[in-house]
mmCIF file of C-alpha atoms (C1' of nucleotides) in Angstrom:
data_model
loop_
_atom_site.group_PDB
_atom_site.id
_atom_site.type_symbol
_atom_site.label_atom_id
_atom_site.label_comp_id
_atom_site.label_asym_id
_atom_site.label_seq_id
_atom_site.Cartn_x
_atom_site.Cartn_y
_atom_site.Cartn_z
ATOM 1 C CA UNK A 89 5.232 20.101 -27.331
ATOM 2 C CA UNK A 90 6.449 18.676 -24.052
ATOM 3 C CA UNK A 91 5.837 15.269 -22.785
ATOM 4 C CA UNK A 92 2.505 13.554 -22.878
ATOM 5 C CA UNK A 93 0.582 13.288 -19.659
ATOM 6 C CA UNK A 94 0.785 9.870 -18.075
ATOM 7 C CA UNK A 95 -2.788 9.314 -19.049
ATOM 8 C CA UNK A 96 -5.497 10.949 -21.024
ATOM 9 C CA UNK A 97 -7.772 12.097 -18.270
ATOM 10 C CA UNK A 98 -10.770 12.698 -20.476
ATOM 11 C CA UNK A 99 -13.338 9.980 -19.927
ATOM 12 C CA UNK A 100 -11.279 8.165 -17.355
ATOM 13 C CA UNK A 101 -12.806 7.130 -14.080
ATOM 14 C CA UNK A 102 -11.458 8.303 -10.748
ATOM 15 C CA UNK A 103 -12.206 7.540 -7.146
ATOM 16 C CA UNK A 104 -12.796 4.260 -5.373
ATOM 17 C CA UNK A 105 -12.496 1.073 -7.322
ATOM 18 C CA UNK A 106 -15.524 -1.143 -7.730
ATOM 19 C CA UNK A 107 -15.520 -4.909 -7.335
ATOM 20 C CA UNK A 108 -16.094 -5.161 -11.034
ATOM 21 C CA UNK A 109 -12.981 -3.134 -11.801
ATOM 22 C CA UNK A 110 -10.920 -5.109 -9.323
ATOM 23 C CA UNK A 111 -12.115 -8.262 -10.949
ATOM 24 C CA UNK A 112 -11.090 -7.048 -14.382
ATOM 25 C CA UNK A 113 -7.675 -5.979 -13.187
ATOM 26 C CA UNK A 114 -6.960 -9.213 -11.324
ATOM 27 C CA UNK A 115 -8.258 -11.278 -14.163
ATOM 28 C CA UNK A 116 -6.089 -9.475 -16.661
ATOM 29 C CA UNK A 117 -2.915 -9.550 -14.598
ATOM 30 C CA UNK A 118 -3.297 -13.206 -13.770
ATOM 31 C CA UNK A 119 -3.804 -13.982 -17.401
ATOM 32 C CA UNK A 120 -1.139 -11.710 -18.828
ATOM 33 C CA UNK A 121 1.175 -10.717 -16.059
ATOM 34 C CA UNK A 122 2.136 -7.157 -15.226
ATOM 35 C CA UNK A 123 2.692 -5.829 -18.698
ATOM 36 C CA UNK A 124 2.914 -2.194 -19.637
ATOM 37 C CA UNK A 125 0.752 -0.321 -17.165
ATOM 38 C CA UNK A 126 -0.029 2.346 -19.681
ATOM 39 C CA UNK A 127 -1.551 -0.136 -22.068
ATOM 40 C CA UNK A 128 -3.125 -2.310 -19.418
ATOM 41 C CA UNK A 129 -6.372 -0.401 -18.809
ATOM 42 C CA UNK A 130 -7.328 -0.507 -22.439
ATOM 43 C CA UNK A 131 -6.447 -4.168 -22.774
ATOM 44 C CA UNK A 132 -8.240 -5.034 -19.562
ATOM 45 C CA UNK A 133 -11.284 -2.994 -20.473
ATOM 46 C CA UNK A 134 -10.850 -0.518 -17.661
ATOM 47 C CA UNK A 135 -11.648 3.169 -17.800
ATOM 48 C CA UNK A 136 -8.695 4.004 -15.570
ATOM 49 C CA UNK A 137 -5.249 5.330 -16.211
ATOM 50 C CA UNK A 138 -2.345 2.937 -15.961
ATOM 51 C CA UNK A 139 -1.033 4.672 -12.922
ATOM 52 C CA UNK A 140 -4.269 4.113 -11.097
ATOM 53 C CA UNK A 141 -4.225 0.429 -12.065
ATOM 54 C CA UNK A 142 -0.663 -0.001 -10.877
ATOM 55 C CA UNK A 143 -1.452 1.670 -7.583
ATOM 56 C CA UNK A 144 -4.557 -0.406 -7.040
ATOM 57 C CA UNK A 145 -2.637 -3.576 -7.752
ATOM 58 C CA UNK A 146 0.456 -2.809 -5.704
ATOM 59 C CA UNK A 147 -1.352 -1.340 -2.736
ATOM 60 C CA UNK A 148 -4.448 -3.442 -2.537
ATOM 61 C CA UNK A 149 -4.871 -6.366 -4.871
ATOM 62 C CA UNK A 150 -1.442 -8.009 -4.873
ATOM 63 C CA UNK A 151 -1.877 -11.464 -3.423
ATOM 64 C CA UNK A 152 1.243 -11.299 -1.297
ATOM 65 C CA UNK A 153 -0.027 -8.396 0.784
ATOM 66 C CA UNK A 154 -0.563 -8.784 4.474
ATOM 67 C CA UNK A 155 -3.617 -7.167 5.930
ATOM 68 C CA UNK A 156 -4.533 -5.897 9.319
ATOM 69 C CA UNK A 157 -2.818 -3.535 11.674
ATOM 70 C CA UNK A 158 0.922 -3.484 12.010
ATOM 71 C CA UNK A 159 2.167 -5.525 14.925
ATOM 72 C CA UNK A 160 4.181 -3.989 17.741
ATOM 73 C CA UNK A 161 7.277 -5.451 16.209
ATOM 74 C CA UNK A 162 6.521 -4.116 12.750
ATOM 75 C CA UNK A 163 5.734 -0.729 14.232
ATOM 76 C CA UNK A 164 9.034 -0.660 16.094
ATOM 77 C CA UNK A 165 10.796 -1.634 12.898
ATOM 78 C CA UNK A 166 9.131 1.214 11.073
ATOM 79 C CA UNK A 167 10.208 3.640 13.775
ATOM 80 C CA UNK A 168 13.777 2.474 13.667
ATOM 81 C CA UNK A 169 13.942 2.385 9.899
ATOM 82 C CA UNK A 170 12.392 5.819 9.754
ATOM 83 C CA UNK A 171 15.086 7.078 12.096
ATOM 84 C CA UNK A 172 17.671 5.753 9.683
ATOM 85 C CA UNK A 173 16.014 6.405 6.346
ATOM 86 C CA UNK A 174 13.580 9.247 6.931
ATOM 87 C CA UNK A 175 10.425 9.381 4.832
ATOM 88 C CA UNK A 176 11.678 6.857 2.336
ATOM 89 C CA UNK A 177 8.598 4.748 2.687
ATOM 90 C CA UNK A 178 9.339 2.348 -0.106
ATOM 91 C CA UNK A 179 12.709 1.537 1.431
ATOM 92 C CA UNK A 180 11.069 1.023 4.785
ATOM 93 C CA UNK A 181 8.384 -1.116 3.207
ATOM 94 C CA UNK A 182 11.001 -3.293 1.554
ATOM 95 C CA UNK A 183 12.019 -4.465 5.021
ATOM 96 C CA UNK A 184 8.480 -5.424 5.925
ATOM 97 C CA UNK A 185 7.252 -8.246 3.740
ATOM 98 C CA UNK A 186 3.662 -7.899 2.682
ATOM 99 C CA UNK A 187 3.437 -4.249 3.614
ATOM 100 C CA UNK A 188 3.238 -1.408 1.138
ATOM 101 C CA UNK A 189 4.845 1.980 1.315
ATOM 102 C CA UNK A 190 1.418 3.549 1.258
ATOM 103 C CA UNK A 191 0.232 1.442 4.150
ATOM 104 C CA UNK A 192 3.291 2.244 6.219
ATOM 105 C CA UNK A 193 3.058 5.917 5.386
ATOM 106 C CA UNK A 194 -0.576 5.985 6.441
ATOM 107 C CA UNK A 195 0.166 4.097 9.622
ATOM 108 C CA UNK A 196 2.985 6.457 10.398
ATOM 109 C CA UNK A 197 0.823 9.509 9.949
ATOM 110 C CA UNK A 198 -2.178 8.195 11.842
ATOM 111 C CA UNK A 199 -0.655 6.118 14.614
ATOM 112 C CA UNK A 200 3.078 6.242 15.083
ATOM 113 C CA UNK A 201 3.452 10.008 14.901
ATOM 114 C CA UNK A 202 0.971 10.449 17.731
ATOM 115 C CA UNK A 203 2.491 7.646 19.704
ATOM 116 C CA UNK A 204 5.953 9.164 19.503
ATOM 117 C CA UNK A 205 4.686 12.606 20.388
ATOM 118 C CA UNK A 206 2.935 11.109 23.375
ATOM 119 C CA UNK A 207 6.230 9.583 24.389
ATOM 120 C CA UNK A 208 7.861 12.961 24.049
ATOM 121 C CA UNK A 209 9.767 12.051 20.925
ATOM 122 C CA UNK A 210 9.850 14.245 17.865
ATOM 123 C CA UNK A 211 8.687 12.004 15.012
ATOM 124 C CA UNK A 212 10.795 13.978 12.576
ATOM 125 C CA UNK A 213 14.095 13.884 14.369
ATOM 126 C CA UNK A 214 13.463 10.966 16.726
ATOM 127 C CA UNK A 215 14.874 13.104 19.465
ATOM 128 C CA UNK A 216 13.165 14.290 22.648
ATOM 129 C CA UNK A 217 10.620 17.004 22.009
ATOM 130 C CA UNK A 218 11.195 20.514 23.346
ATOM 131 C CA UNK A 219 8.149 21.704 25.221
ATOM 132 C CA UNK A 220 6.320 24.615 23.687
ATOM 133 C CA UNK A 221 6.528 26.604 26.896
ATOM 134 C CA UNK A 222 10.216 25.986 27.113
ATOM 135 C CA UNK A 223 11.270 27.782 24.032
ATOM 136 C CA UNK A 224 14.289 28.865 25.974
ATOM 137 C CA UNK A 225 15.724 25.519 24.975
ATOM 138 C CA UNK A 226 15.400 23.749 28.302
ATOM 139 C CA UNK A 227 15.056 20.035 27.857
ATOM 140 C CA UNK A 228 11.765 18.200 27.944
ATOM 141 C CA UNK A 229 10.734 16.893 31.315
ATOM 142 C CA UNK A 230 11.204 13.406 29.969
ATOM 143 C CA UNK A 231 14.782 12.596 30.870
ATOM 144 C CA UNK A 232 16.756 12.126 27.726
ATOM 145 C CA UNK A 233 18.733 9.284 29.239
ATOM 146 C CA UNK A 234 15.662 7.213 29.940
ATOM 147 C CA UNK A 235 14.257 8.044 26.570
ATOM 148 C CA UNK A 236 17.404 7.040 24.805
ATOM 149 C CA UNK A 237 17.559 3.842 26.763
ATOM 150 C CA UNK A 238 14.015 3.077 25.733
ATOM 151 C CA UNK A 239 14.934 3.611 22.126
ATOM 152 C CA UNK A 240 18.096 1.623 22.498
ATOM 153 C CA UNK A 241 16.284 -1.242 24.151
ATOM 154 C CA UNK A 242 13.741 -1.302 21.411
ATOM 155 C CA UNK A 243 16.432 -1.156 18.761
ATOM 156 C CA UNK A 244 18.398 -3.956 20.320
ATOM 157 C CA UNK A 245 15.369 -6.125 20.644
ATOM 158 C CA UNK A 246 14.464 -5.395 17.077
ATOM 159 C CA UNK A 247 17.955 -5.988 15.762
ATOM 160 C CA UNK A 248 18.052 -9.360 17.379
ATOM 161 C CA UNK A 249 14.800 -10.152 15.658
ATOM 162 C CA UNK A 250 15.423 -8.533 12.312
ATOM 163 C CA UNK A 251 18.961 -9.646 11.757
ATOM 164 C CA UNK A 252 17.682 -13.133 11.369
ATOM 165 C CA UNK A 253 15.931 -12.407 8.130
ATOM 166 C CA UNK A 254 17.413 -9.133 7.025
ATOM 167 C CA UNK A 255 21.020 -10.156 7.129
ATOM 168 C CA UNK A 256 20.906 -13.835 6.589
ATOM 169 C CA UNK A 257 19.357 -14.747 3.275
ATOM 170 C CA UNK A 258 19.523 -18.411 4.101
ATOM 171 C CA UNK A 259 17.413 -18.017 7.162
ATOM 172 C CA UNK A 260 14.255 -19.999 6.902
ATOM 173 C CA UNK A 261 12.172 -17.504 8.762
ATOM 174 C CA UNK A 262 8.948 -16.713 7.029
ATOM 175 C CA UNK A 263 6.313 -14.173 7.716
ATOM 176 C CA UNK A 264 4.344 -16.789 9.550
ATOM 177 C CA UNK A 265 7.344 -17.867 11.560
ATOM 178 C CA UNK A 266 7.918 -14.394 12.844
ATOM 179 C CA UNK A 267 6.146 -14.024 16.121
ATOM 180 C CA UNK A 268 6.034 -10.313 15.774
ATOM 181 C CA UNK A 269 4.074 -10.331 12.581
ATOM 182 C CA UNK A 270 0.408 -10.193 13.122
ATOM 183 C CA UNK A 271 -0.621 -13.005 10.903
ATOM 184 C CA UNK A 272 -3.213 -13.814 13.504
ATOM 185 C CA UNK A 273 -4.931 -10.619 12.518
ATOM 186 C CA UNK A 274 -5.232 -11.827 8.986
ATOM 187 C CA UNK A 275 -7.824 -14.408 8.195
ATOM 188 C CA UNK A 276 -5.822 -17.357 7.080
ATOM 189 C CA UNK A 277 -7.478 -19.410 4.469
ATOM 190 C CA UNK A 278 -6.401 -22.789 3.351
ATOM 191 C CA UNK A 279 -5.526 -22.693 -0.308
ATOM 192 C CA UNK A 280 -8.174 -25.176 -1.205
ATOM 193 C CA UNK A 281 -10.718 -22.965 0.510
ATOM 194 C CA UNK A 282 -9.996 -19.927 -1.565
ATOM 195 C CA UNK A 283 -12.915 -19.268 -3.784
ATOM 196 C CA UNK A 284 -13.545 -15.911 -5.261
ATOM 197 C CA UNK A 285 -17.085 -15.267 -6.216
ATOM 198 C CA UNK A 286 -16.474 -12.510 -8.663
ATOM 199 C CA UNK A 287 -20.014 -12.176 -9.775
ATOM 200 C CA UNK A 288 -21.261 -9.598 -7.346
ATOM 201 C CA UNK A 289 -24.431 -10.239 -5.494
ATOM 202 C CA UNK A 290 -25.323 -6.589 -5.848
ATOM 203 C CA UNK A 291 -25.880 -5.032 -9.203
ATOM 204 C CA UNK A 292 -22.869 -3.155 -10.452
ATOM 205 C CA UNK A 293 -24.812 0.073 -10.355
ATOM 206 C CA UNK A 294 -24.640 -0.096 -6.591
ATOM 207 C CA UNK A 295 -21.044 -1.070 -6.492
ATOM 208 C CA UNK A 296 -18.828 1.100 -4.410
ATOM 209 C CA UNK A 297 -15.648 0.846 -2.440
ATOM 210 C CA UNK A 298 -17.677 -1.099 0.084
ATOM 211 C CA UNK A 299 -18.623 -3.677 -2.485
ATOM 212 C CA UNK A 300 -15.034 -3.719 -3.471
ATOM 213 C CA UNK A 301 -14.017 -4.398 0.097
ATOM 214 C CA UNK A 302 -16.488 -7.215 0.370
ATOM 215 C CA UNK A 303 -15.103 -8.666 -2.763
ATOM 216 C CA UNK A 304 -11.606 -8.436 -1.376
ATOM 217 C CA UNK A 305 -12.568 -9.939 1.926
ATOM 218 C CA UNK A 306 -13.440 -12.988 -0.047
ATOM 219 C CA UNK A 307 -10.429 -12.617 -2.250
ATOM 220 C CA UNK A 308 -8.023 -12.702 0.721
ATOM 221 C CA UNK A 309 -4.878 -14.489 -0.296
ATOM 222 C CA UNK A 310 -2.702 -13.676 2.662
ATOM 223 C CA UNK A 311 -1.151 -17.049 3.078
ATOM 224 C CA UNK A 312 -0.266 -17.540 -0.477
ATOM 225 C CA UNK A 313 0.086 -21.084 -1.629
ATOM 226 C CA UNK A 314 3.040 -21.121 -3.912
ATOM 227 C CA UNK A 315 3.595 -23.554 -6.693
ATOM 228 C CA UNK A 316 5.373 -26.739 -5.655
ATOM 229 C CA UNK A 317 8.773 -25.414 -6.733
ATOM 230 C CA UNK A 318 8.460 -22.372 -4.575
ATOM 231 C CA UNK A 319 7.280 -24.262 -1.556
ATOM 232 C CA UNK A 320 10.657 -25.832 -1.166
ATOM 233 C CA UNK A 321 11.869 -22.485 0.039
ATOM 234 C CA UNK A 322 10.603 -20.676 3.045
ATOM 235 C CA UNK A 323 12.330 -17.477 2.173
ATOM 236 C CA UNK A 324 9.659 -14.924 1.665
ATOM 237 C CA UNK A 325 11.798 -12.621 -0.403
ATOM 238 C CA UNK A 326 12.603 -15.460 -2.679
ATOM 239 C CA UNK A 327 8.952 -16.160 -3.040
ATOM 240 C CA UNK A 328 8.302 -12.551 -3.854
ATOM 241 C CA UNK A 329 11.058 -12.712 -6.394
ATOM 242 C CA UNK A 330 9.565 -15.756 -7.945
ATOM 243 C CA UNK A 331 6.261 -14.037 -8.011
ATOM 244 C CA UNK A 332 7.739 -11.110 -9.838
ATOM 245 C CA UNK A 333 10.037 -13.023 -12.127
ATOM 246 C CA UNK A 334 7.807 -15.883 -13.019
ATOM 247 C CA UNK A 335 4.528 -14.138 -12.865
ATOM 248 C CA UNK A 336 3.571 -15.169 -16.337
ATOM 249 C CA UNK A 337 4.139 -18.842 -15.703
ATOM 250 C CA UNK A 338 2.358 -18.612 -12.449
ATOM 251 C CA UNK A 339 -0.444 -16.673 -14.034
ATOM 252 C CA UNK A 340 -0.720 -19.370 -16.623
ATOM 253 C CA UNK A 341 -0.993 -21.920 -13.891
ATOM 254 C CA UNK A 342 -3.722 -19.964 -12.208
ATOM 255 C CA UNK A 343 -5.470 -19.087 -15.350
ATOM 256 C CA UNK A 344 -6.015 -22.583 -16.473
ATOM 257 C CA UNK A 345 -9.625 -22.187 -17.350
ATOM 258 C CA UNK A 346 -10.431 -25.519 -15.832
ATOM 259 C CA UNK A 347 -9.405 -24.122 -12.464
ATOM 260 C CA UNK A 348 -10.643 -20.623 -12.871
ATOM 261 C CA UNK A 349 -14.184 -19.885 -13.707
ATOM 262 C CA UNK A 350 -13.459 -17.741 -16.705
ATOM 263 C CA UNK A 351 -16.383 -16.611 -18.732
ATOM 264 C CA UNK A 352 -16.333 -16.436 -22.460
ATOM 265 C CA UNK A 353 -15.746 -12.737 -22.307
ATOM 266 C CA UNK A 354 -12.582 -13.358 -20.343
ATOM 267 C CA UNK A 355 -13.857 -12.217 -16.984
ATOM 268 C CA UNK A 356 -13.506 -14.345 -13.927
ATOM 269 C CA UNK A 357 -16.676 -15.770 -12.540
ATOM 270 C CA UNK A 358 -14.938 -17.727 -9.833
ATOM 271 C CA UNK A 359 -11.428 -18.274 -8.629
ATOM 272 C CA UNK A 360 -10.475 -21.500 -7.009
ATOM 273 C CA UNK A 361 -7.078 -22.638 -5.869
ATOM 274 C CA UNK A 362 -6.704 -26.344 -6.267
ATOM 275 C "C1'" DA B 173 -32.399 10.559 15.222
ATOM 276 C "C1'" DA B 174 -29.557 14.068 13.433
ATOM 277 C "C1'" DC B 175 -25.654 16.521 13.314
ATOM 278 C "C1'" DT B 176 -20.654 17.426 13.874
ATOM 279 C "C1'" DC B 177 -16.072 15.970 14.603
ATOM 280 C "C1'" DT B 178 -12.364 12.669 14.258
ATOM 281 C "C1'" DT B 179 -9.968 8.867 12.433
ATOM 282 C "C1'" DA B 180 -8.205 5.739 9.069
ATOM 283 C "C1'" DC B 181 -6.911 4.655 4.744
ATOM 284 C "C1'" DA B 182 -7.608 4.378 -0.346
ATOM 285 C "C1'" DA B 183 -6.565 7.042 -4.079
ATOM 286 C "C1'" DC B 184 -4.740 10.964 -6.530
ATOM 287 C "C1'" DC B 185 -1.158 14.285 -8.002
ATOM 288 C "C1'" DG B 186 3.162 15.884 -9.387
ATOM 289 C "C1'" DC B 187 7.871 15.232 -9.598
ATOM 290 C "C1'" DA B 188 12.061 12.282 -9.877
ATOM 291 C "C1'" DA B 189 14.379 8.403 -11.517
ATOM 292 C "C1'" DT B 190 15.070 5.155 -14.893
ATOM 293 C "C1'" DG B 191 14.660 2.958 -19.372
ATOM 294 C "C1'" DT B 192 14.515 3.044 -24.374
ATOM 295 C "C1'" DC B 193 15.288 4.630 -28.841
ATOM 296 C "C1'" DT C 61 23.412 12.273 -25.968
ATOM 297 C "C1'" DG C 62 19.054 14.125 -25.783
ATOM 298 C "C1'" DA C 63 14.120 13.449 -26.006
ATOM 299 C "C1'" DC C 64 10.495 11.053 -24.672
ATOM 300 C "C1'" DA C 65 7.998 7.136 -22.265
ATOM 301 C "C1'" DT C 66 7.328 4.637 -18.294
ATOM 302 C "C1'" DT C 67 7.606 3.554 -13.589
ATOM 303 C "C1'" DG C 68 8.361 4.659 -8.754
ATOM 304 C "C1'" DC C 69 7.964 7.559 -4.879
ATOM 305 C "C1'" DG C 70 6.356 10.765 -1.364
ATOM 306 C "C1'" DG C 71 3.043 14.260 -0.140
ATOM 307 C "C1'" DT C 72 -1.603 15.314 0.022
ATOM 308 C "C1'" DT C 73 -6.549 14.913 -0.398
ATOM 309 C "C1'" DG C 74 -11.175 12.823 -0.257
ATOM 310 C "C1'" DT C 75 -14.343 10.224 2.007
ATOM 311 C "C1'" DA C 76 -16.526 6.406 4.607
ATOM 312 C "C1'" DA C 77 -17.159 4.911 9.158
ATOM 313 C "C1'" DG C 78 -17.258 5.507 13.908
ATOM 314 C "C1'" DA C 79 -17.526 8.367 18.117
ATOM 315 C "C1'" DG C 80 -19.363 12.040 20.556
ATOM 316 C "C1'" DT C 81 -22.933 15.404 21.549
#
DNA sequence: AACTCTTACAACCGCAATGTC
DNA sequence: TGACATTGCGGTTGTAAGAGT
């Protein structure tokens, strides 16, 4: 017997998501909220397993995601949090609004690891690296004192910045207020300008992850315009909470078919924030 | 222009944790 | 309380795009 696999893999699609699939997933979640992931693909008309849908949504389609490279400040935060938490990427991500664990993990592996090694710091232990040729346990040529002071300086600077929003829930700092966050790397779109042309210019047969990216470039919702109630608060976490808790209501708001170009078959033909 | 190598990141896999009955 | 379902997490892989030759 044993437990059922998370999804029946026979006949299910794998690999990069197409614009058409993204459109179906977004359309369904906005209309119905994040219901049971296992059932979602069938209900949304997707040939994907629920896990794949959840991953696509949480890592790529969620409207509250920030895009673009991590800022210096975010990077330093990741380093410090990693020193404290290790590879607990989701925990680390929870301290960086709009960033996903996957994104941080990737950034760590591709950028930060190298950067630390270059600085003579072991990315695993966050301690000075021992040189290969000095296996007799002599210290790295980089003086530990200066290294530690560098780390300490960075930590202190970061603490002074992070404490504001990590420790004080009443703080009115938002992602946009935080100098360190690279919102300037994210194309900010006025809410009234957001229009999602879901109908792809290219035939679906040519759709690929590139088409999907194009679609998402136009989908960009980085500077989310929250319903009037939410806008009274600048607390990003609160907004995220509202997003999660009241997703259905919010989805209803968005899915008013007079505002969304919803075709008869339920798919979105356009998406306009009014 | 064609090929190879490197980089970046989206997506997958398997296991763990948690929830439900 | 145990069995199973569902969700979350971290490690790993696949691949497109860019750089170098």
